[in-house]
PDB file of N, CA and C in Angstrom:
ATOM      1  N   UNK A 765       6.374  11.197  -5.045  1.00  0.00           N
ATOM      2  CA  UNK A 765       6.331  10.040  -4.745  1.00  0.00           C
ATOM      3  C   UNK A 765       6.868   8.786  -5.483  1.00  0.00           C
ATOM      4  N   UNK A 766       7.432   9.514  -6.574  1.00  0.00           N
ATOM      5  CA  UNK A 766       8.060   8.618  -7.627  1.00  0.00           C
ATOM      6  C   UNK A 766       7.163   7.526  -8.123  1.00  0.00           C
ATOM      7  N   UNK A 767       5.713   7.830  -8.352  1.00  0.00           N
ATOM      8  CA  UNK A 767       5.183   6.684  -8.559  1.00  0.00           C
ATOM      9  C   UNK A 767       4.759   5.479  -7.658  1.00  0.00           C
ATOM     10  N   UNK A 768       5.341   5.483  -6.481  1.00  0.00           N
ATOM     11  CA  UNK A 768       5.475   4.597  -5.499  1.00  0.00           C
ATOM     12  C   UNK A 768       3.783   4.307  -5.090  1.00  0.00           C
ATOM     13  N   UNK A 769       3.063   5.183  -4.984  1.00  0.00           N
ATOM     14  CA  UNK A 769       1.560   4.884  -4.390  1.00  0.00           C
ATOM     15  C   UNK A 769       0.841   6.162  -5.167  1.00  0.00           C
ATOM     16  N   UNK A 770      -0.219   5.894  -5.453  1.00  0.00           N
ATOM     17  CA  UNK A 770      -0.963   7.016  -6.002  1.00  0.00           C
ATOM     18  C   UNK A 770      -2.446   6.880  -5.410  1.00  0.00           C
ATOM     19  N   UNK A 771      -2.908   8.145  -4.915  1.00  0.00           N
ATOM     20  CA  UNK A 771      -4.338   8.429  -4.777  1.00  0.00           C
ATOM     21  C   UNK A 771      -5.254   8.789  -5.652  1.00  0.00           C
ATOM     22  N   UNK A 772      -6.219   8.202  -6.132  1.00  0.00           N
ATOM     23  CA  UNK A 772      -7.229   9.069  -7.004  1.00  0.00           C
ATOM     24  C   UNK A 772      -8.324   9.565  -6.077  1.00  0.00           C
ATOM     25  N   UNK A 773      -8.092  10.715  -5.918  1.00  0.00           N
ATOM     26  CA  UNK A 773      -8.933  11.547  -4.684  1.00  0.00           C
ATOM     27  C   UNK A 773     -10.366  11.820  -5.413  1.00  0.00           C
ATOM     28  N   UNK A 774     -11.388  11.244  -4.697  1.00  0.00           N
ATOM     29  CA  UNK A 774     -12.907  11.384  -4.982  1.00  0.00           C
ATOM     30  C   UNK A 774     -13.552  11.852  -3.671  1.00  0.00           C
ATOM     31  N   UNK A 775     -14.321  12.396  -3.743  1.00  0.00           N
ATOM     32  CA  UNK A 775     -15.291  12.735  -2.453  1.00  0.00           C
ATOM     33  C   UNK A 775     -14.551  13.641  -1.492  1.00  0.00           C
ATOM     34  N   UNK A 776     -13.550  14.382  -1.725  1.00  0.00           N
ATOM     35  CA  UNK A 776     -12.558  15.094  -0.665  1.00  0.00           C
ATOM     36  C   UNK A 776     -13.310  16.719  -0.750  1.00  0.00           C
ATOM     37  N   UNK A 777     -13.188  17.125   0.298  1.00  0.00           N
ATOM     38  CA  UNK A 777     -13.239  18.641   0.259  1.00  0.00           C
ATOM     39  C   UNK A 777     -12.586  19.475  -0.644  1.00  0.00           C
ATOM     40  N   UNK A 778     -12.677  20.641  -0.442  1.00  0.00           N
ATOM     41  CA  UNK A 778     -11.531  21.419  -1.622  1.00  0.00           C
ATOM     42  C   UNK A 778     -10.409  21.412  -0.744  1.00  0.00           C
ATOM     43  N   UNK A 779     -10.203  21.284   0.372  1.00  0.00           N
ATOM     44  CA  UNK A 779      -8.967  21.428   0.870  1.00  0.00           C
ATOM     45  C   UNK A 779      -8.169  20.276   0.627  1.00  0.00           C
ATOM     46  N   UNK A 780      -6.779  20.706   0.268  1.00  0.00           N
ATOM     47  CA  UNK A 780      -5.788  19.623  -0.384  1.00  0.00           C
ATOM     48  C   UNK A 780      -5.412  18.339   0.336  1.00  0.00           C
ATOM     49  N   UNK A 781      -5.435  17.028  -0.161  1.00  0.00           N
ATOM     50  CA  UNK A 781      -5.187  16.138   0.333  1.00  0.00           C
ATOM     51  C   UNK A 781      -3.511  16.175   0.711  1.00  0.00           C
ATOM     52  N   UNK A 782      -2.922  15.438   1.521  1.00  0.00           N
ATOM     53  CA  UNK A 782      -1.804  15.486   1.945  1.00  0.00           C
ATOM     54  C   UNK A 782      -1.351  13.818   1.593  1.00  0.00           C
ATOM     55  N   UNK A 783      -0.124  13.688   1.043  1.00  0.00           N
ATOM     56  CA  UNK A 783       0.148  12.274   0.698  1.00  0.00           C
ATOM     57  C   UNK A 783       1.956  12.006   0.706  1.00  0.00           C
ATOM     58  N   UNK A 784       2.431  11.162   1.333  1.00  0.00           N
ATOM     59  CA  UNK A 784       3.775  11.001   1.288  1.00  0.00           C
ATOM     60  C   UNK A 784       4.118   9.595   1.382  1.00  0.00           C
ATOM     61  N   UNK A 785       5.546   9.315   0.683  1.00  0.00           N
ATOM     62  CA  UNK A 785       5.947   7.739   0.690  1.00  0.00           C
ATOM     63  C   UNK A 785       7.236   7.945   1.044  1.00  0.00           C
ATOM     64  N   UNK A 786       7.743   7.242   2.127  1.00  0.00           N
ATOM     65  CA  UNK A 786       9.123   7.165   2.737  1.00  0.00           C
ATOM     66  C   UNK A 786       9.637   5.849   2.135  1.00  0.00           C
ATOM     67  N   UNK A 787      10.759   5.929   1.008  1.00  0.00           N
ATOM     68  CA  UNK A 787      11.228   4.538   0.510  1.00  0.00           C
ATOM     69  C   UNK A 787      12.069   3.868   1.195  1.00  0.00           C
ATOM     70  N   UNK A 788      12.446   4.726   2.575  1.00  0.00           N
ATOM     71  CA  UNK A 788      13.369   4.000   3.366  1.00  0.00           C
ATOM     72  C   UNK A 788      12.578   2.811   4.282  1.00  0.00           C
ATOM     73  N   UNK A 789      11.361   3.428   4.815  1.00  0.00           N
ATOM     74  CA  UNK A 789      10.602   2.362   5.456  1.00  0.00           C
ATOM     75  C   UNK A 789       9.590   1.869   4.561  1.00  0.00           C
ATOM     76  N   UNK A 790       9.375   2.304   3.555  1.00  0.00           N
ATOM     77  CA  UNK A 790       8.302   1.720   2.473  1.00  0.00           C
ATOM     78  C   UNK A 790       7.024   2.081   3.229  1.00  0.00           C
ATOM     79  N   UNK A 791       6.866   3.107   3.839  1.00  0.00           N
ATOM     80  CA  UNK A 791       5.481   3.745   4.342  1.00  0.00           C
ATOM     81  C   UNK A 791       4.936   4.710   3.359  1.00  0.00           C
ATOM     82  N   UNK A 792       3.727   4.714   3.109  1.00  0.00           N
ATOM     83  CA  UNK A 792       2.854   5.475   2.402  1.00  0.00           C
ATOM     84  C   UNK A 792       1.792   6.084   3.348  1.00  0.00           C
ATOM     85  N   UNK A 793       1.778   7.554   3.672  1.00  0.00           N
ATOM     86  CA  UNK A 793       0.552   8.138   4.346  1.00  0.00           C
ATOM     87  C   UNK A 793      -0.207   9.081   3.408  1.00  0.00           C
ATOM     88  N   UNK A 794      -1.302   8.940   3.797  1.00  0.00           N
ATOM     89  CA  UNK A 794      -2.424   9.815   3.079  1.00  0.00           C
ATOM     90  C   UNK A 794      -3.474  10.315   3.941  1.00  0.00           C
ATOM     91  N   UNK A 795      -3.699  11.737   3.909  1.00  0.00           N
ATOM     92  CA  UNK A 795      -4.688  12.308   4.632  1.00  0.00           C
ATOM     93  C   UNK A 795      -5.531  12.974   3.673  1.00  0.00           C
ATOM     94  N   UNK A 796      -6.763  13.324   4.168  1.00  0.00           N
ATOM     95  CA  UNK A 796      -7.587  14.024   3.283  1.00  0.00           C
ATOM     96  C   UNK A 796      -9.032  14.242   4.472  1.00  0.00           C
ATOM     97  N   UNK A 797      -9.588  15.401   4.093  1.00  0.00           N
ATOM     98  CA  UNK A 797     -10.802  15.857   4.844  1.00  0.00           C
ATOM     99  C   UNK A 797     -11.866  15.477   3.656  1.00  0.00           C
ATOM    100  N   UNK A 798     -12.901  14.336   3.958  1.00  0.00           N
ATOM    101  CA  UNK A 798     -13.939  13.993   3.317  1.00  0.00           C
ATOM    102  C   UNK A 798     -15.010  14.948   3.468  1.00  0.00           C
ATOM    103  N   UNK A 799     -15.811  15.153   2.033  1.00  0.00           N
ATOM    104  CA  UNK A 799     -16.960  15.565   1.880  1.00  0.00           C
ATOM    105  C   UNK A 799     -17.979  14.964   3.072  1.00  0.00           C
ATOM    106  N   UNK A 800     -18.754  15.866   3.823  1.00  0.00           N
ATOM    107  CA  UNK A 800     -19.636  15.165   4.698  1.00  0.00           C
ATOM    108  C   UNK A 800     -20.752  14.333   4.081  1.00  0.00           C
ATOM    109  N   UNK A 801     -20.956  13.179   4.622  1.00  0.00           N
ATOM    110  CA  UNK A 801     -21.939  12.446   4.111  1.00  0.00           C
ATOM    111  C   UNK A 801     -21.704  11.811   2.683  1.00  0.00           C
ATOM    112  N   UNK A 802     -20.508  12.177   2.235  1.00  0.00           N
ATOM    113  CA  UNK A 802     -20.311  11.272   0.846  1.00  0.00           C
ATOM    114  C   UNK A 802     -20.096   9.920   1.079  1.00  0.00           C
ATOM    115  N   UNK A 803     -20.448   9.243  -0.087  1.00  0.00           N
ATOM    116  CA  UNK A 803     -20.356   7.870  -0.288  1.00  0.00           C
ATOM    117  C   UNK A 803     -19.233   7.431  -1.256  1.00  0.00           C
ATOM    118  N   UNK A 804     -18.674   8.702  -1.888  1.00  0.00           N
ATOM    119  CA  UNK A 804     -17.687   8.457  -2.868  1.00  0.00           C
ATOM    120  C   UNK A 804     -16.406   7.639  -2.246  1.00  0.00           C
ATOM    121  N   UNK A 805     -15.984   6.798  -3.116  1.00  0.00           N
ATOM    122  CA  UNK A 805     -15.029   5.958  -2.934  1.00  0.00           C
ATOM    123  C   UNK A 805     -13.376   6.477  -3.174  1.00  0.00           C
ATOM    124  N   UNK A 806     -12.526   6.727  -2.336  1.00  0.00           N
ATOM    125  CA  UNK A 806     -11.280   7.190  -2.984  1.00  0.00           C
ATOM    126  C   UNK A 806     -10.227   5.904  -3.236  1.00  0.00           C
ATOM    127  N   UNK A 807      -9.675   5.678  -4.144  1.00  0.00           N
ATOM    128  CA  UNK A 807      -8.983   4.664  -4.496  1.00  0.00           C
ATOM    129  C   UNK A 807      -7.438   4.962  -4.272  1.00  0.00           C
ATOM    130  N   UNK A 808      -6.653   4.083  -4.071  1.00  0.00           N
ATOM    131  CA  UNK A 808      -5.216   4.243  -3.626  1.00  0.00           C
ATOM    132  C   UNK A 808      -4.588   3.096  -4.237  1.00  0.00           C
ATOM    133  N   UNK A 809      -3.786   3.386  -5.315  1.00  0.00           N
ATOM    134  CA  UNK A 809      -3.097   2.227  -6.012  1.00  0.00           C
ATOM    135  C   UNK A 809      -1.723   2.242  -5.201  1.00  0.00           C
ATOM    136  N   UNK A 810      -1.447   0.889  -5.162  1.00  0.00           N
ATOM    137  CA  UNK A 810      -0.351   0.656  -4.450  1.00  0.00           C
ATOM    138  C   UNK A 810       0.659  -0.701  -4.876  1.00  0.00           C
ATOM    139  N   UNK A 811       1.570  -0.037  -6.159  1.00  0.00           N
ATOM    140  CA  UNK A 811       2.181  -1.305  -6.966  1.00  0.00           C
ATOM    141  C   UNK A 811       2.989  -2.254  -6.008  1.00  0.00           C
ATOM    142  N   UNK A 812       2.798  -3.416  -6.481  1.00  0.00           N
ATOM    143  CA  UNK A 812       3.701  -4.704  -5.909  1.00  0.00           C
ATOM    144  C   UNK A 812       5.157  -4.189  -5.744  1.00  0.00           C
ATOM    145  N   UNK A 813       5.580  -3.679  -6.518  1.00  0.00           N
ATOM    146  CA  UNK A 813       7.209  -3.510  -6.445  1.00  0.00           C
ATOM    147  C   UNK A 813       7.497  -2.463  -5.057  1.00  0.00           C
ATOM    148  N   UNK A 814       6.503  -1.750  -4.672  1.00  0.00           N
ATOM    149  CA  UNK A 814       6.662  -1.047  -3.390  1.00  0.00           C
ATOM    150  C   UNK A 814       6.519  -1.972  -1.953  1.00  0.00           C
ATOM    151  N   UNK A 815       5.508  -2.857  -2.340  1.00  0.00           N
ATOM    152  CA  UNK A 815       5.404  -3.634  -1.071  1.00  0.00           C
ATOM    153  C   UNK A 815       5.177  -5.260  -1.452  1.00  0.00           C
ATOM    154  N   UNK A 816       6.630  -5.710  -2.043  1.00  0.00           N
ATOM    155  CA  UNK A 816       6.619  -7.210  -2.370  1.00  0.00           C
ATOM    156  C   UNK A 816       6.156  -8.334  -1.342  1.00  0.00           C
ATOM    157  N   UNK A 817       6.264  -7.938  -0.146  1.00  0.00           N
ATOM    158  CA  UNK A 817       5.975  -8.867   0.602  1.00  0.00           C
ATOM    159  C   UNK A 817       4.582  -8.763   1.334  1.00  0.00           C
ATOM    160  N   UNK A 818       3.831  -7.872   0.416  1.00  0.00           N
ATOM    161  CA  UNK A 818       2.660  -7.391   1.039  1.00  0.00           C
ATOM    162  C   UNK A 818       2.795  -6.245   2.135  1.00  0.00           C
ATOM    163  N   UNK A 819       1.625  -5.839   2.652  1.00  0.00           N
ATOM    164  CA  UNK A 819       1.504  -4.659   3.550  1.00  0.00           C
ATOM    165  C   UNK A 819       0.274  -4.768   4.689  1.00  0.00           C
ATOM    166  N   UNK A 820       0.477  -4.057   5.494  1.00  0.00           N
ATOM    167  CA  UNK A 820      -0.358  -3.725   6.540  1.00  0.00           C
ATOM    168  C   UNK A 820      -1.157  -2.243   6.388  1.00  0.00           C
ATOM    169  N   UNK A 821      -2.490  -2.217   6.881  1.00  0.00           N
ATOM    170  CA  UNK A 821      -3.091  -0.966   6.607  1.00  0.00           C
ATOM    171  C   UNK A 821      -3.625  -0.619   7.803  1.00  0.00           C
ATOM    172  N   UNK A 822      -3.444   0.762   8.069  1.00  0.00           N
ATOM    173  CA  UNK A 822      -3.944   1.455   9.282  1.00  0.00           C
ATOM    174  C   UNK A 822      -4.893   2.497   8.777  1.00  0.00           C
ATOM    175  N   UNK A 823      -6.221   2.561   9.081  1.00  0.00           N
ATOM    176  CA  UNK A 823      -7.245   3.577   8.639  1.00  0.00           C
ATOM    177  C   UNK A 823      -7.852   4.170   9.810  1.00  0.00           C
ATOM    178  N   UNK A 824      -7.902   5.474   9.864  1.00  0.00           N
ATOM    179  CA  UNK A 824      -8.588   6.399  10.927  1.00  0.00           C
ATOM    180  C   UNK A 824      -9.909   6.808  10.288  1.00  0.00           C
ATOM    181  N   UNK A 825     -10.773   6.871  10.424  1.00  0.00           N
ATOM    182  CA  UNK A 825     -12.093   7.750   9.851  1.00  0.00           C
ATOM    183  C   UNK A 825     -12.528   7.177   8.732  1.00  0.00           C
ATOM    184  N   UNK A 826     -12.390   6.129   8.402  1.00  0.00           N
ATOM    185  CA  UNK A 826     -12.520   5.196   6.990  1.00  0.00           C
ATOM    186  C   UNK A 826     -12.814   3.967   7.331  1.00  0.00           C
ATOM    187  N   UNK A 827     -13.355   3.258   6.276  1.00  0.00           N
ATOM    188  CA  UNK A 827     -13.221   1.765   6.046  1.00  0.00           C
ATOM    189  C   UNK A 827     -12.504   1.468   4.807  1.00  0.00           C
ATOM    190  N   UNK A 828     -11.971   0.325   4.602  1.00  0.00           N
ATOM    191  CA  UNK A 828     -11.356   0.157   3.274  1.00  0.00           C
ATOM    192  C   UNK A 828     -11.781  -1.208   2.726  1.00  0.00           C
ATOM    193  N   UNK A 829     -11.277  -1.348   1.504  1.00  0.00           N
ATOM    194  CA  UNK A 829     -11.328  -2.899   0.776  1.00  0.00           C
ATOM    195  C   UNK A 829     -10.470  -3.037   0.005  1.00  0.00           C
ATOM    196  N   UNK A 830      -9.548  -4.016   0.038  1.00  0.00           N
ATOM    197  CA  UNK A 830      -8.343  -4.508  -0.553  1.00  0.00           C
ATOM    198  C   UNK A 830      -8.970  -5.015  -1.838  1.00  0.00           C
ATOM    199  N   UNK A 831      -8.240  -4.659  -3.136  1.00  0.00           N
ATOM    200  CA  UNK A 831      -9.081  -5.143  -4.236  1.00  0.00           C
ATOM    201  C   UNK A 831      -7.614  -5.101  -5.037  1.00  0.00           C
ATOM    202  N   UNK A 832      -6.897  -6.326  -4.823  1.00  0.00           N
ATOM    203  CA  UNK A 832      -5.614  -6.502  -5.621  1.00  0.00           C
ATOM    204  C   UNK A 832      -4.530  -5.285  -5.258  1.00  0.00           C
ATOM    205  N   UNK A 833      -3.964  -4.586  -6.289  1.00  0.00           N
ATOM    206  CA  UNK A 833      -2.949  -3.512  -5.784  1.00  0.00           C
ATOM    207  C   UNK A 833      -3.824  -2.055  -5.662  1.00  0.00           C
ATOM    208  N   UNK A 834      -5.144  -2.188  -5.099  1.00  0.00           N
ATOM    209  CA  UNK A 834      -5.605  -1.088  -4.991  1.00  0.00           C
ATOM    210  C   UNK A 834      -6.527  -0.990  -3.465  1.00  0.00           C
ATOM    211  N   UNK A 835      -6.349  -0.107  -2.937  1.00  0.00           N
ATOM    212  CA  UNK A 835      -7.313   0.037  -1.767  1.00  0.00           C
ATOM    213  C   UNK A 835      -8.540   1.169  -1.921  1.00  0.00           C
ATOM    214  N   UNK A 836      -9.843   0.490  -1.753  1.00  0.00           N
ATOM    215  CA  UNK A 836     -10.839   1.583  -1.930  1.00  0.00           C
ATOM    216  C   UNK A 836     -11.125   1.920  -0.770  1.00  0.00           C
ATOM    217  N   UNK A 837     -11.064   3.412  -0.266  1.00  0.00           N
ATOM    218  CA  UNK A 837     -11.463   3.936   1.049  1.00  0.00           C
ATOM    219  C   UNK A 837     -12.858   4.661   0.922  1.00  0.00           C
ATOM    220  N   UNK A 838     -13.533   4.283   1.995  1.00  0.00           N
ATOM    221  CA  UNK A 838     -14.850   5.112   2.217  1.00  0.00           C
ATOM    222  C   UNK A 838     -14.847   5.721   3.524  1.00  0.00           C
ATOM    223  N   UNK A 839     -14.974   7.176   3.442  1.00  0.00           N
ATOM    224  CA  UNK A 839     -14.990   7.705   4.707  1.00  0.00           C
ATOM    225  C   UNK A 839     -16.157   7.505   5.518  1.00  0.00           C
ATOM    226  N   UNK A 840     -15.831   7.545   6.884  1.00  0.00           N
ATOM    227  CA  UNK A 840     -16.974   7.523   8.017  1.00  0.00           C
ATOM    228  C   UNK A 840     -17.751   8.647   7.656  1.00  0.00           C
ATOM    229  N   UNK A 841     -19.014   8.540   7.899  1.00  0.00           N
ATOM    230  CA  UNK A 841     -20.255   9.571   7.714  1.00  0.00           C
ATOM    231  C   UNK A 841     -19.648  10.674   8.621  1.00  0.00           C
ATOM    232  N   UNK A 842     -19.203  10.676   9.856  1.00  0.00           N
ATOM    233  CA  UNK A 842     -19.090  11.517  10.785  1.00  0.00           C
ATOM    234  C   UNK A 842     -17.732  12.059  10.825  1.00  0.00           C
ATOM    235  N   UNK A 843     -16.799  11.638   9.950  1.00  0.00           N
ATOM    236  CA  UNK A 843     -15.263  11.997   9.851  1.00  0.00           C
ATOM    237  C   UNK A 843     -14.788  13.166   9.296  1.00  0.00           C
ATOM    238  N   UNK A 844     -13.773  14.087  10.209  1.00  0.00           N
ATOM    239  CA  UNK A 844     -13.352  15.208   9.851  1.00  0.00           C
ATOM    240  C   UNK A 844     -12.308  15.142   8.989  1.00  0.00           C
ATOM    241  N   UNK A 845     -11.650  14.068   9.231  1.00  0.00           N
ATOM    242  CA  UNK A 845     -10.171  13.677   8.512  1.00  0.00           C
ATOM    243  C   UNK A 845     -10.028  12.177   8.548  1.00  0.00           C
ATOM    244  N   UNK A 846      -9.722  11.740   7.271  1.00  0.00           N
ATOM    245  CA  UNK A 846      -9.299  10.599   7.057  1.00  0.00           C
ATOM    246  C   UNK A 846      -7.839  10.314   6.883  1.00  0.00           C
ATOM    247  N   UNK A 847      -7.104   9.418   7.804  1.00  0.00           N
ATOM    248  CA  UNK A 847      -5.586   9.027   7.489  1.00  0.00           C
ATOM    249  C   UNK A 847      -5.718   7.761   7.221  1.00  0.00           C
ATOM    250  N   UNK A 848      -4.761   7.516   6.162  1.00  0.00           N
ATOM    251  CA  UNK A 848      -4.385   6.092   5.775  1.00  0.00           C
ATOM    252  C   UNK A 848      -2.871   5.956   6.189  1.00  0.00           C
ATOM    253  N   UNK A 849      -2.671   4.892   6.408  1.00  0.00           N
ATOM    254  CA  UNK A 849      -1.229   4.478   6.590  1.00  0.00           C
ATOM    255  C   UNK A 849      -0.769   2.969   5.974  1.00  0.00           C
ATOM    256  N   UNK A 850      -0.147   3.149   5.028  1.00  0.00           N
ATOM    257  CA  UNK A 850       0.363   1.629   4.607  1.00  0.00           C
ATOM    258  C   UNK A 850       1.899   1.176   4.798  1.00  0.00           C
ATOM    259  N   UNK A 851       2.000   0.148   5.319  1.00  0.00           N
ATOM    260  CA  UNK A 851       3.574  -0.150   5.300  1.00  0.00           C
ATOM    261  C   UNK A 851       3.733  -1.852   5.539  1.00  0.00           C
ATOM    262  N   UNK A 852       4.973  -2.120   5.167  1.00  0.00           N
ATOM    263  CA  UNK A 852       5.270  -3.673   5.103  1.00  0.00           C
ATOM    264  C   UNK A 852       4.857  -4.390   6.531  1.00  0.00           C
TER     265      UNK A 852
END
């Protein structure tokens, strides 16, 4: 990722999370399988240099809160997978 976006993965199953960043489109994609009924927050750092004009968030299987350059994700209780897409 070249430091363009970093996910601090908490509350995840033992299955590996997948994340990617496309510098051509400035799109960050993050997928993971959450622990069932976990209330753990997964924090994603989105540096301003990667999204200087701001960003749009699409989140499936979760809710999110924007806190400066961080997104805080909480998986829905019944989610089998969480998918986060961030783009300008």
